[in-house]
Coordinates of C-alpha atoms and ligand atoms in Angstrom, one line a residue:
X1 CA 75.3 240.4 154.6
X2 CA 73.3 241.3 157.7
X3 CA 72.7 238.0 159.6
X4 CA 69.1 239.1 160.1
X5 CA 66.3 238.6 157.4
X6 CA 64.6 241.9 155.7
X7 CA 61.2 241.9 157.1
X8 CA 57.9 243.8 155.7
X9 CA 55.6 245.9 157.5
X10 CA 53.0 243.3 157.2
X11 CA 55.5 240.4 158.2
X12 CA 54.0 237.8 160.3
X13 CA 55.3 234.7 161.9
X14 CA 52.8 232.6 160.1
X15 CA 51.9 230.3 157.5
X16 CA 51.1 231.8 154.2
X17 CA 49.0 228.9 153.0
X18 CA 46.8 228.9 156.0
X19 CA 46.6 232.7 155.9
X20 CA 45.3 232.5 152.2
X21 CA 42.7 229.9 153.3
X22 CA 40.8 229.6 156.1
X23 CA 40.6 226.2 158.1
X24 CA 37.7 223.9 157.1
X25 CA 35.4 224.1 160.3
X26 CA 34.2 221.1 162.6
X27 CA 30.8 219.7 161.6
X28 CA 27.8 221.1 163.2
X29 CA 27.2 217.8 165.0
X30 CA 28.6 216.6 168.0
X31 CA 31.3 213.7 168.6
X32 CA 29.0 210.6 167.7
X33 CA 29.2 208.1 171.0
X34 CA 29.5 205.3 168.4
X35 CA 30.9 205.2 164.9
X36 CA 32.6 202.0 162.5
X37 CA 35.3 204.0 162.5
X38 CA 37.2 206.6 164.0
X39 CA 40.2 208.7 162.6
X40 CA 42.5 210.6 164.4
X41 CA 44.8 213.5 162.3
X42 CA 42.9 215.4 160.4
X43 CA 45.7 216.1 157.7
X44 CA 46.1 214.6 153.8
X45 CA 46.1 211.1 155.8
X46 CA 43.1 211.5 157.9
X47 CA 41.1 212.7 155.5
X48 CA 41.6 210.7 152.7
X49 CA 41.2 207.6 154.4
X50 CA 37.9 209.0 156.0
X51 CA 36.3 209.9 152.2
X52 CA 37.5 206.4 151.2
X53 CA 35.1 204.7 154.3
X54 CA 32.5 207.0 153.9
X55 CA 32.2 205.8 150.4
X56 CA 32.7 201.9 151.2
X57 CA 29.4 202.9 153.4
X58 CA 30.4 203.2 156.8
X59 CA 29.9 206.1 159.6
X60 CA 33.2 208.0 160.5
X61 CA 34.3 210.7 162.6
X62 CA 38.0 212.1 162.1
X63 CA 39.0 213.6 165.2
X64 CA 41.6 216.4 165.5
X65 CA 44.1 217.9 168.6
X66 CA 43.7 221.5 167.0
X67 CA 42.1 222.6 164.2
X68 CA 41.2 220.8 161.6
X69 CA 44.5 220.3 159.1
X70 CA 46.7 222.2 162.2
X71 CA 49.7 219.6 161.0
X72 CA 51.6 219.3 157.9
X73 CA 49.0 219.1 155.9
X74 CA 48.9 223.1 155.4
X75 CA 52.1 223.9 156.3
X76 CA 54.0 222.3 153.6
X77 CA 56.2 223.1 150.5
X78 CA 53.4 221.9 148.2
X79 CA 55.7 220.0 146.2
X80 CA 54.2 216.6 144.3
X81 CA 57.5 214.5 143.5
X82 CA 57.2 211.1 143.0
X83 CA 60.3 210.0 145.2
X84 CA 61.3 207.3 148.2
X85 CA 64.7 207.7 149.7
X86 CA 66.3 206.0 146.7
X87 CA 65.5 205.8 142.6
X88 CA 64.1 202.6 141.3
X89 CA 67.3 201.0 140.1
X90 CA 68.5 201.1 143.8
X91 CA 65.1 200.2 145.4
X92 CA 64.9 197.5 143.4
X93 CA 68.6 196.1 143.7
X94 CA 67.4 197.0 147.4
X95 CA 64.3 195.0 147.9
X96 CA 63.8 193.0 144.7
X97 CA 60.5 193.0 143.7
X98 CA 58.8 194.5 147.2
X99 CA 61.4 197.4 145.7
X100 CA 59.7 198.0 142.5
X101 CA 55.6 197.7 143.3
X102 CA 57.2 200.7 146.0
X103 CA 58.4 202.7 143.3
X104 CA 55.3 201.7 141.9
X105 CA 53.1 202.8 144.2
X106 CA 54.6 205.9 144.7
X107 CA 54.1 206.8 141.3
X108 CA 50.5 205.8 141.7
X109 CA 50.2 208.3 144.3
X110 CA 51.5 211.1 142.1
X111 CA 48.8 209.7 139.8
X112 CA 46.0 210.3 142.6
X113 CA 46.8 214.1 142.9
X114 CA 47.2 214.9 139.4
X115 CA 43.6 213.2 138.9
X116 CA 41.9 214.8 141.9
X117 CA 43.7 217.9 139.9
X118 CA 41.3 217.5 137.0
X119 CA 38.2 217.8 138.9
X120 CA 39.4 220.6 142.1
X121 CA 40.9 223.8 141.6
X122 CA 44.0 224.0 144.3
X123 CA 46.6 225.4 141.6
X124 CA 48.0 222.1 140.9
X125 CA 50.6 222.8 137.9
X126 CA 52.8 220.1 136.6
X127 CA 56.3 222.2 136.9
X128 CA 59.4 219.5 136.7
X129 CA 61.9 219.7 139.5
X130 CA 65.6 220.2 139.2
X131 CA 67.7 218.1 141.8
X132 CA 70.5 220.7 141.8
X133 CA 74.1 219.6 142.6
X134 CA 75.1 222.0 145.6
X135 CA 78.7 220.4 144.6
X136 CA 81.1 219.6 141.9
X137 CA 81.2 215.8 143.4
X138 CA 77.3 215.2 143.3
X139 CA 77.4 215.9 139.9
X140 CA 78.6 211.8 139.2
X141 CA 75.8 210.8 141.5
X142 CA 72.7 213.1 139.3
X143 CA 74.4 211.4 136.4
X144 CA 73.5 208.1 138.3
X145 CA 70.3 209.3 139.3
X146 CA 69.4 210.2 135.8
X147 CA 70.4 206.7 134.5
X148 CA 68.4 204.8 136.9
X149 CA 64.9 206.9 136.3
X150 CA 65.7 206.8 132.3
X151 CA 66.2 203.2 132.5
X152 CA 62.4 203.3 134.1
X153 CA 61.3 205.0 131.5
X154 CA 60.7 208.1 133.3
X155 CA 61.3 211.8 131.8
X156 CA 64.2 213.0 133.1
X157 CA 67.4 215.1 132.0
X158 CA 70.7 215.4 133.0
X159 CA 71.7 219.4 132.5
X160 CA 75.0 220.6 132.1
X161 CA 75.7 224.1 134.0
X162 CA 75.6 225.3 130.9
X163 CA 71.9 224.2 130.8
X164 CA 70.7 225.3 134.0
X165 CA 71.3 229.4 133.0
X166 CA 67.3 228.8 131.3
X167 CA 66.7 226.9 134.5
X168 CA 67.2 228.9 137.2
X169 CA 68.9 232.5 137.8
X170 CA 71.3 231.2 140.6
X171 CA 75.3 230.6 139.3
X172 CA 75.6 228.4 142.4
X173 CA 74.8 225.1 141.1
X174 CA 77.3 222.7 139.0
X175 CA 74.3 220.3 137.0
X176 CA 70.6 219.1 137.9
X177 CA 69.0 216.3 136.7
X178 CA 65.1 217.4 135.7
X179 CA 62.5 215.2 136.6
X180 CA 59.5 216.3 134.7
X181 CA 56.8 214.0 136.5
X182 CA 56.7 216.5 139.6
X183 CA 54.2 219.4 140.3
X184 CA 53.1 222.1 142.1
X185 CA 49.9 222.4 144.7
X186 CA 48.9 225.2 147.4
X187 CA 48.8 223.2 150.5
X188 CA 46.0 224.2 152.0
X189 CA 44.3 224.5 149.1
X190 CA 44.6 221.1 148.8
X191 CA 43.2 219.7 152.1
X192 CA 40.7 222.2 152.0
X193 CA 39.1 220.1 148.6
X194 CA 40.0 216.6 150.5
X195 CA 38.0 217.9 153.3
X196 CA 35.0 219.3 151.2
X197 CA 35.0 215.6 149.9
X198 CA 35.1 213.2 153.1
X199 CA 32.9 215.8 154.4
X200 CA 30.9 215.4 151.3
X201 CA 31.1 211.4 151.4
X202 CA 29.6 211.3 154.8
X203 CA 32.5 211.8 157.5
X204 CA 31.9 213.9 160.2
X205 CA 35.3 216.3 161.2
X206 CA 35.7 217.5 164.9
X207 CA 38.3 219.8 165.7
X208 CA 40.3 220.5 169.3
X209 CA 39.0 216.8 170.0
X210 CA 42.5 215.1 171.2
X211 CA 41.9 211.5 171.3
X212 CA 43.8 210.7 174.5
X213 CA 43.7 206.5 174.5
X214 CA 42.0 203.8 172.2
X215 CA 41.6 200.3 174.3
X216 CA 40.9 196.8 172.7
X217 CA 36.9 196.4 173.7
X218 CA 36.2 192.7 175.0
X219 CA 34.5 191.3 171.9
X220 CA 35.6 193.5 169.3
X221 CA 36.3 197.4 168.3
X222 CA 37.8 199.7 170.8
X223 CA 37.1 202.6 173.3
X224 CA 38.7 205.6 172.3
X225 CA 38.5 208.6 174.9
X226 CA 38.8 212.0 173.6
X227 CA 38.7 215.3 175.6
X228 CA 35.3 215.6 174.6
X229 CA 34.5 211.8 175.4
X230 CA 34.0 208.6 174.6
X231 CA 33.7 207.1 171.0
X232 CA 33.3 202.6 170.9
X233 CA 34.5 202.2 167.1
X234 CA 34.6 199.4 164.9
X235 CA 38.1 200.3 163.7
X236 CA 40.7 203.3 164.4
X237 CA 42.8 204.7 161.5
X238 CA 45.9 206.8 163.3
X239 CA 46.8 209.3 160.5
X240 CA 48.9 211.4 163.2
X241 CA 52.8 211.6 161.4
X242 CA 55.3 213.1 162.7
X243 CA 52.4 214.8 165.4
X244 CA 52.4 211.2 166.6
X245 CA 52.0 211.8 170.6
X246 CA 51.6 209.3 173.6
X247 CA 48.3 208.1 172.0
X248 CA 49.8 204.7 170.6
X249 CA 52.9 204.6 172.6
X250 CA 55.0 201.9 170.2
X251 CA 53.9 204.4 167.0
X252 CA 55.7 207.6 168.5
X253 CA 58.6 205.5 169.0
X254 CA 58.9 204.2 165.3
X255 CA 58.5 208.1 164.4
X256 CA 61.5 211.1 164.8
X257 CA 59.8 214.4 164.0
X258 CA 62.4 216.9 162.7
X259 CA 61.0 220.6 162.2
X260 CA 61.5 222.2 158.5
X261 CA 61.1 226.1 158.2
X262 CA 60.1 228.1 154.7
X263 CA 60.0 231.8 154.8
X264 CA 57.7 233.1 152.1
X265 CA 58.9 236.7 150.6
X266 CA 56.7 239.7 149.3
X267 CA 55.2 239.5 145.7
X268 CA 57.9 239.4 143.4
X269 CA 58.2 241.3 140.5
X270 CA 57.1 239.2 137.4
X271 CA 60.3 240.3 135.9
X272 CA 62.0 238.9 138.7
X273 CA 60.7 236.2 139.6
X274 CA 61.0 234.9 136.0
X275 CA 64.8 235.8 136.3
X276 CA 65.0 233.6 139.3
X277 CA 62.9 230.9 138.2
X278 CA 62.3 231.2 134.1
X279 CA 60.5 228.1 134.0
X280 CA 58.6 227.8 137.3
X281 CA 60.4 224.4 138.4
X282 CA 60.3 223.3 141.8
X283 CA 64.1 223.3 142.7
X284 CA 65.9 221.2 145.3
X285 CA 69.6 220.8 146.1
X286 CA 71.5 217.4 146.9
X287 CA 73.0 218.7 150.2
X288 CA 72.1 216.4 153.4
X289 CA 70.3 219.6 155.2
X290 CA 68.6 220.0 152.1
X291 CA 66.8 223.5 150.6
X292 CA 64.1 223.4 148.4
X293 CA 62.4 226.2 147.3
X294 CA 59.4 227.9 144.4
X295 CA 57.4 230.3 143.7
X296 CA 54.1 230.6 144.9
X297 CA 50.9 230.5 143.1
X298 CA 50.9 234.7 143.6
X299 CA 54.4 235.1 143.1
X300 CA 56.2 234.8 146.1
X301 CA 59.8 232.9 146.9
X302 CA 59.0 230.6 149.3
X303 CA 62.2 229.1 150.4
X304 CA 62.8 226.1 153.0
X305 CA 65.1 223.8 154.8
X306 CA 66.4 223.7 157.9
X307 CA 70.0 223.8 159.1
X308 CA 70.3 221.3 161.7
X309 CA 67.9 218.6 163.3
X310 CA 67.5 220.5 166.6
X311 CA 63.9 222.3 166.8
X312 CA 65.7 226.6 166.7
X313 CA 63.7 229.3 167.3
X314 CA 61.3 230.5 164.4
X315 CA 63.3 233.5 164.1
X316 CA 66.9 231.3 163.9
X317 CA 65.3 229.2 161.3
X318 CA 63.9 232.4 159.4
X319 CA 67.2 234.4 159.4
X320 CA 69.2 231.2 158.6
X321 CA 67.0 230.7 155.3
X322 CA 66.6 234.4 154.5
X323 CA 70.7 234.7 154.7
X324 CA 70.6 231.3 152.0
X325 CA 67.8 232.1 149.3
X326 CA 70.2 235.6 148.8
X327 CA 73.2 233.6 148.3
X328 CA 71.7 231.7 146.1
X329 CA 69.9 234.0 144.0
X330 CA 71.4 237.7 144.9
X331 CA 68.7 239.4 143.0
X332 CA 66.8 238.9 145.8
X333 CA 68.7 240.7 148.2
X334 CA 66.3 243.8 149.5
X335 CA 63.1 241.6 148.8
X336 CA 61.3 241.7 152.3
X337 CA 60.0 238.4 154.1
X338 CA 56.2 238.5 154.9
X339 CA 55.8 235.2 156.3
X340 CA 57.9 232.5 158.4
X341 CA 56.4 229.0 159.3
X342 CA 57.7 225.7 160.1
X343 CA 56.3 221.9 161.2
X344 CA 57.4 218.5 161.6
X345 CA 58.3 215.8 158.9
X346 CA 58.3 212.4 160.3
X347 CA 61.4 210.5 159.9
X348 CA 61.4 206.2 160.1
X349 CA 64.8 204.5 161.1
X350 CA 65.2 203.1 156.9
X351 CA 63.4 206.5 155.6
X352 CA 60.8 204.7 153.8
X353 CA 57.1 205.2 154.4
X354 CA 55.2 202.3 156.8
X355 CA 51.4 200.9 157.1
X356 CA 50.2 198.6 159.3
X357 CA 48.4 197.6 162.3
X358 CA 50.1 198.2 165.8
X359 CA 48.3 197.4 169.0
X360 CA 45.2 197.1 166.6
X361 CA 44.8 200.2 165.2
X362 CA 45.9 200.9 161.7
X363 CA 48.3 203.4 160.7
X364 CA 50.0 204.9 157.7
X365 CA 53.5 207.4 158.5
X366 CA 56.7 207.8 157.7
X367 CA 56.7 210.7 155.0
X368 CA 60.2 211.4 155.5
X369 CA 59.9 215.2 153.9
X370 CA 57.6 214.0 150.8
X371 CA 54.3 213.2 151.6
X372 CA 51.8 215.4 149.7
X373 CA 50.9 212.6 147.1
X374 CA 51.9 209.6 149.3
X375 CA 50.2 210.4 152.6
X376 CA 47.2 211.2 150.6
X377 CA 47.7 207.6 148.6
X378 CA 48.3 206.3 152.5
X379 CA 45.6 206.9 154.0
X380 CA 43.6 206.2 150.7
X381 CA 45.3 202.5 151.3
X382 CA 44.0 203.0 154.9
X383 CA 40.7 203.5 153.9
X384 CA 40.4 200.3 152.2
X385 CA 42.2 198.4 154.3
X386 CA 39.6 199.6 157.1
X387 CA 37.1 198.2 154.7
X388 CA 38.7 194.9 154.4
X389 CA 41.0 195.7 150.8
X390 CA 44.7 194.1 151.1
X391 CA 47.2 196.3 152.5
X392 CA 50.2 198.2 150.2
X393 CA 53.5 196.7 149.8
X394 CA 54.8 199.7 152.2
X395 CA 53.0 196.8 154.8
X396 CA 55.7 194.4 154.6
X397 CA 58.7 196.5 155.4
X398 CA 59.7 196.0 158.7
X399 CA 59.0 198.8 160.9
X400 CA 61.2 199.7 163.3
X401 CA 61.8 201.7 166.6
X402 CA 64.2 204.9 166.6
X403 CA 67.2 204.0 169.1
X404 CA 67.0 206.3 171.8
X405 CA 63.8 207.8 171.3
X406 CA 62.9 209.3 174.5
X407 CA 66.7 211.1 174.4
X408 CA 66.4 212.7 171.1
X409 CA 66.7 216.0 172.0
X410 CA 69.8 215.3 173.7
X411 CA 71.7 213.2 169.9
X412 CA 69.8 214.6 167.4
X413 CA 71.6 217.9 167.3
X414 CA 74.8 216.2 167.5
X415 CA 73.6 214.0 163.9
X416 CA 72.5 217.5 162.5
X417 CA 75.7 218.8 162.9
X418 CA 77.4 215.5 161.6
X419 CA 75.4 216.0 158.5
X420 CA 76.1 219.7 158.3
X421 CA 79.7 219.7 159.1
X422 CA 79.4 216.8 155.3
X423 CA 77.6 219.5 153.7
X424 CA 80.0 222.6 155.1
X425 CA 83.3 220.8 154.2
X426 CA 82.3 219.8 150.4
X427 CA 81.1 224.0 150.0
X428 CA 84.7 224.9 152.2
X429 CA 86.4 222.5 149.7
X430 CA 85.7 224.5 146.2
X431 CA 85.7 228.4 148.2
X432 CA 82.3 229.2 149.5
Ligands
FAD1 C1 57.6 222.6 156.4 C2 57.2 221.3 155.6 C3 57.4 221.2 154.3 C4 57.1 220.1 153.6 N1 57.2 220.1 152.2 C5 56.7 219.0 151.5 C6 56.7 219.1 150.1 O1 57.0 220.1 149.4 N2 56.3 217.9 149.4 C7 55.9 216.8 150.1 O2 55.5 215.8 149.4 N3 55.8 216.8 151.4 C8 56.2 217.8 152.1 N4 56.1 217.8 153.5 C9 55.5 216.6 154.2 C10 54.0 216.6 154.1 O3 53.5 217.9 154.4 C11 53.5 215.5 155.0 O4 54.0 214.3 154.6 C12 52.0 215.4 155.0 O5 51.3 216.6 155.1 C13 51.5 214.5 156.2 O6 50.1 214.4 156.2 P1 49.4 213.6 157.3 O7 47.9 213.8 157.1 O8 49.9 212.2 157.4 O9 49.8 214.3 158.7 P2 49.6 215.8 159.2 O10 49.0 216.7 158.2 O11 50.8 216.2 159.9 O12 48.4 215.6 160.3 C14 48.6 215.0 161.5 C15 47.5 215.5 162.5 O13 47.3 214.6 163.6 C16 46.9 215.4 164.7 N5 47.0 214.6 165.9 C17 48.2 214.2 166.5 N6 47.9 213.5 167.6 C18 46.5 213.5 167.8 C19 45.7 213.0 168.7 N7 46.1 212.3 169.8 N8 44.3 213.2 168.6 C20 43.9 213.9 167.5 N9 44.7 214.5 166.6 C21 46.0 214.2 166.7 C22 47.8 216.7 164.6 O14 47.2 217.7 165.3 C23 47.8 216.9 163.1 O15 46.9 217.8 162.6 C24 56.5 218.9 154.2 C25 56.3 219.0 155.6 C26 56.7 220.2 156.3 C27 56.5 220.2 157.8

């Protein structure tokens, strides 16, 4: 197959979400010199724990590097899967009970989507996911998987590859356990509705507004300065993730960012794209450099992943994942690529999520690739926090700093490679 990807006339190195909607402006006013509190990130985080103090009564301004939802936020697969690094059997074996109000909470922030679902329109569908075994040996570790969600009582299935030929038009995959609590969203269709309601609640949003330092006043609050001045707040929220820059020195260090790519493809057929995905499930396969992959609310493939932890070239990353969704579903092959996008996820040293105050301000990160309900939940939490609620159990985890942070660009290929050489050697193994 020709290493490069089959691009459309129309094909544009950028996002399709964003393309489909346009970025929520900045309020007509200007940066207040004084608000309770100010937020910085104006992503899922940002501006849920903004709608959450606007409501609890208080003035805040949610401040913004680029435009307003430039991060993640709109950038993302738009997957809703209610999942930490490990199921709740292992969480819980893990952290006792700290373990299960986690797995608790996560499912709580599933909840929050689906709800905001019943009153906003951004295509939300509950779908199911398959977790696909990319592998013959990964098939005794969805068997565990299953076990430990069932004995939650949570809906899931273990499916033979016999099964998956009503799953999913790909002969590459050897069994999938099917979560059914997981859904669907368009990205940007989502932060445009959070930021219709913090805007709505009271908050003020300022885009290209890069807070550059927050300082402890004498007496109480802080001075923030921001390119276009200075703001005295009661309280800061930093809802930056893996866009976490030099602003809180000791928070960039406890984050990795790692870039993920998805290429979206031309409007499928609806023939075809029911042949490749009969039941419109959100798929995602057990290697370490993971895909994951759907169709869009208009039909599309949009397929992502990344194949190492070094930041390539858009273009690397686009042909890489082009050359991937045809192997694993060959009808595709001569379907054309109109968009190719990629952004950070924000790893933590134990890949679970983290909240918490650090040089004063509070903060919610740590997404580790799944943050569309959680981050949203987050900053929620932050939000109430702000206003003087208790903090979530994701508060107590110790939070700490990546080794060798400022040399990352220098090991992280070398781990990407380690985990792709695991992932190469089990597909070598059985011929592919
Ligand atoms: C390609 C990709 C695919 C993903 N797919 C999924 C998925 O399918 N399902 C899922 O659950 N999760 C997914 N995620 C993760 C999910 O998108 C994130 O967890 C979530 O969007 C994070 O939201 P946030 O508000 O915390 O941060 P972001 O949306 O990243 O917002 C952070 C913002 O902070 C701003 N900022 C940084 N520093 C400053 C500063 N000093 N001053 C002002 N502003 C600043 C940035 O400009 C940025 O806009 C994916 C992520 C990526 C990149």
């Amino acid at each position: 197959m020709s290493a490069k990807a089959l691009l459309s006339d129309s094909y544009a190195e950028d996002c399709l979400w964003q393309a489909q909607v346009p970025a929520p402006s900045s309020s007509p006013t200007p940066l207040p010199s004084t608000v309770d509190v100010l937020v910085v990130g104006s992503g899922y985080c940002g501006l849920s724990a903004a709608h959450t103090i606007a409501l609890g009564g208080k003035s805040v301004a949610v401040c913004d590097t680029e435009r307003v939802g430039f991060g993640a936020s709109t950038r993302n697969g738009g997957m809703v899967i209610p999942e930490l690094k490990a199921g709740p059997g292992t969480l819980a074996e893990s952290y006792g009970d700290l373990g299960r109000q986690m797995f608790r909470d996560v499912n709580e922030a599933f909840d929050l989507v689906e709800k905001l679902a019943e009153d906003h329109d951004f295509d939300y569908v509950r779908t199911g996911m398959l977790h696909l075994a990319h592998h013959a040996s990964r098939v005794r570790d969805l068997r565990a998987e299953a076990a430990e969600y069932k004995a939650e009582g949570e809906d899931v299935r273990l499916l033979s590859k016999d099964d998956l030929a009503e799953e999913i038009g790909s002969q590459r995959f050897h069994a999938a356990v099917l979560h059914e609590r997981t859904g669907a969203l368009h990205p940007a269709k989502f932060h445009s509705v959070l930021a219709e309601r913090a805007r709505g609640a009271g908050a003020t949003l300022h885009a290209r507004t890069r807070v550059t330092s927050v300082e402890r006043r004498n007496g109480a609050g802080f001075r923030a300065t921001t390119i276009r001045g200075a703001v005295d707040a009661g309280d800061v929220v930093v809802a930056t993730n893996a866009y976490a820059d030099g602003l809180v020195p000791p928070l960039e260090r406890r984050v990795l960012p790692v870039g993920s790519y998805i290429v979206a493809t031309e409007v499928l057929e609806p023939a075809l794209a029911k042949e490749v995905s009969p039941r419109g499930r959100m798929f995602v396969d057990t290697k370490n450099l993971l895909f994951y992959w759907r169709l869009t609310p208009d039909g599309r493939m949009a397929f992502g992943g990344r194949r190492s932890l070094r930041h390539p070239t858009l273009e690397e990353a686009r042909d890489f994942l082009y050359r991937s969704m045809v192997e694993t579903h060959p009808q595709l092959r001569g379907i054309r690529v109109d968009y190719a996008w990629g952004g950070d996820v924000a790893m933590t040293l134990d890949r679970m999520p983290h909240f918490g105050r650090i040089d004063g301000v509070l903060y919610a990160t740590g997404c580790n690739g799944s943050g569309v309900g959680l981050n949203t939940w987050m900053g929620m939490k932050a939000g109430e926090v702000s206003l003087g609620g208790a903090p979530p159990a994701f508060a107590t985890l110790t939070h700490r700093a990546i080794p060798m942070h400022r040399w990352r660009s220098a090991w992280l290929p070398v781990a990407g490679l380690w985990f792709r050489l695991q992932d190469r050697t089990l597909l070598d193994r059985q011929g592919r």
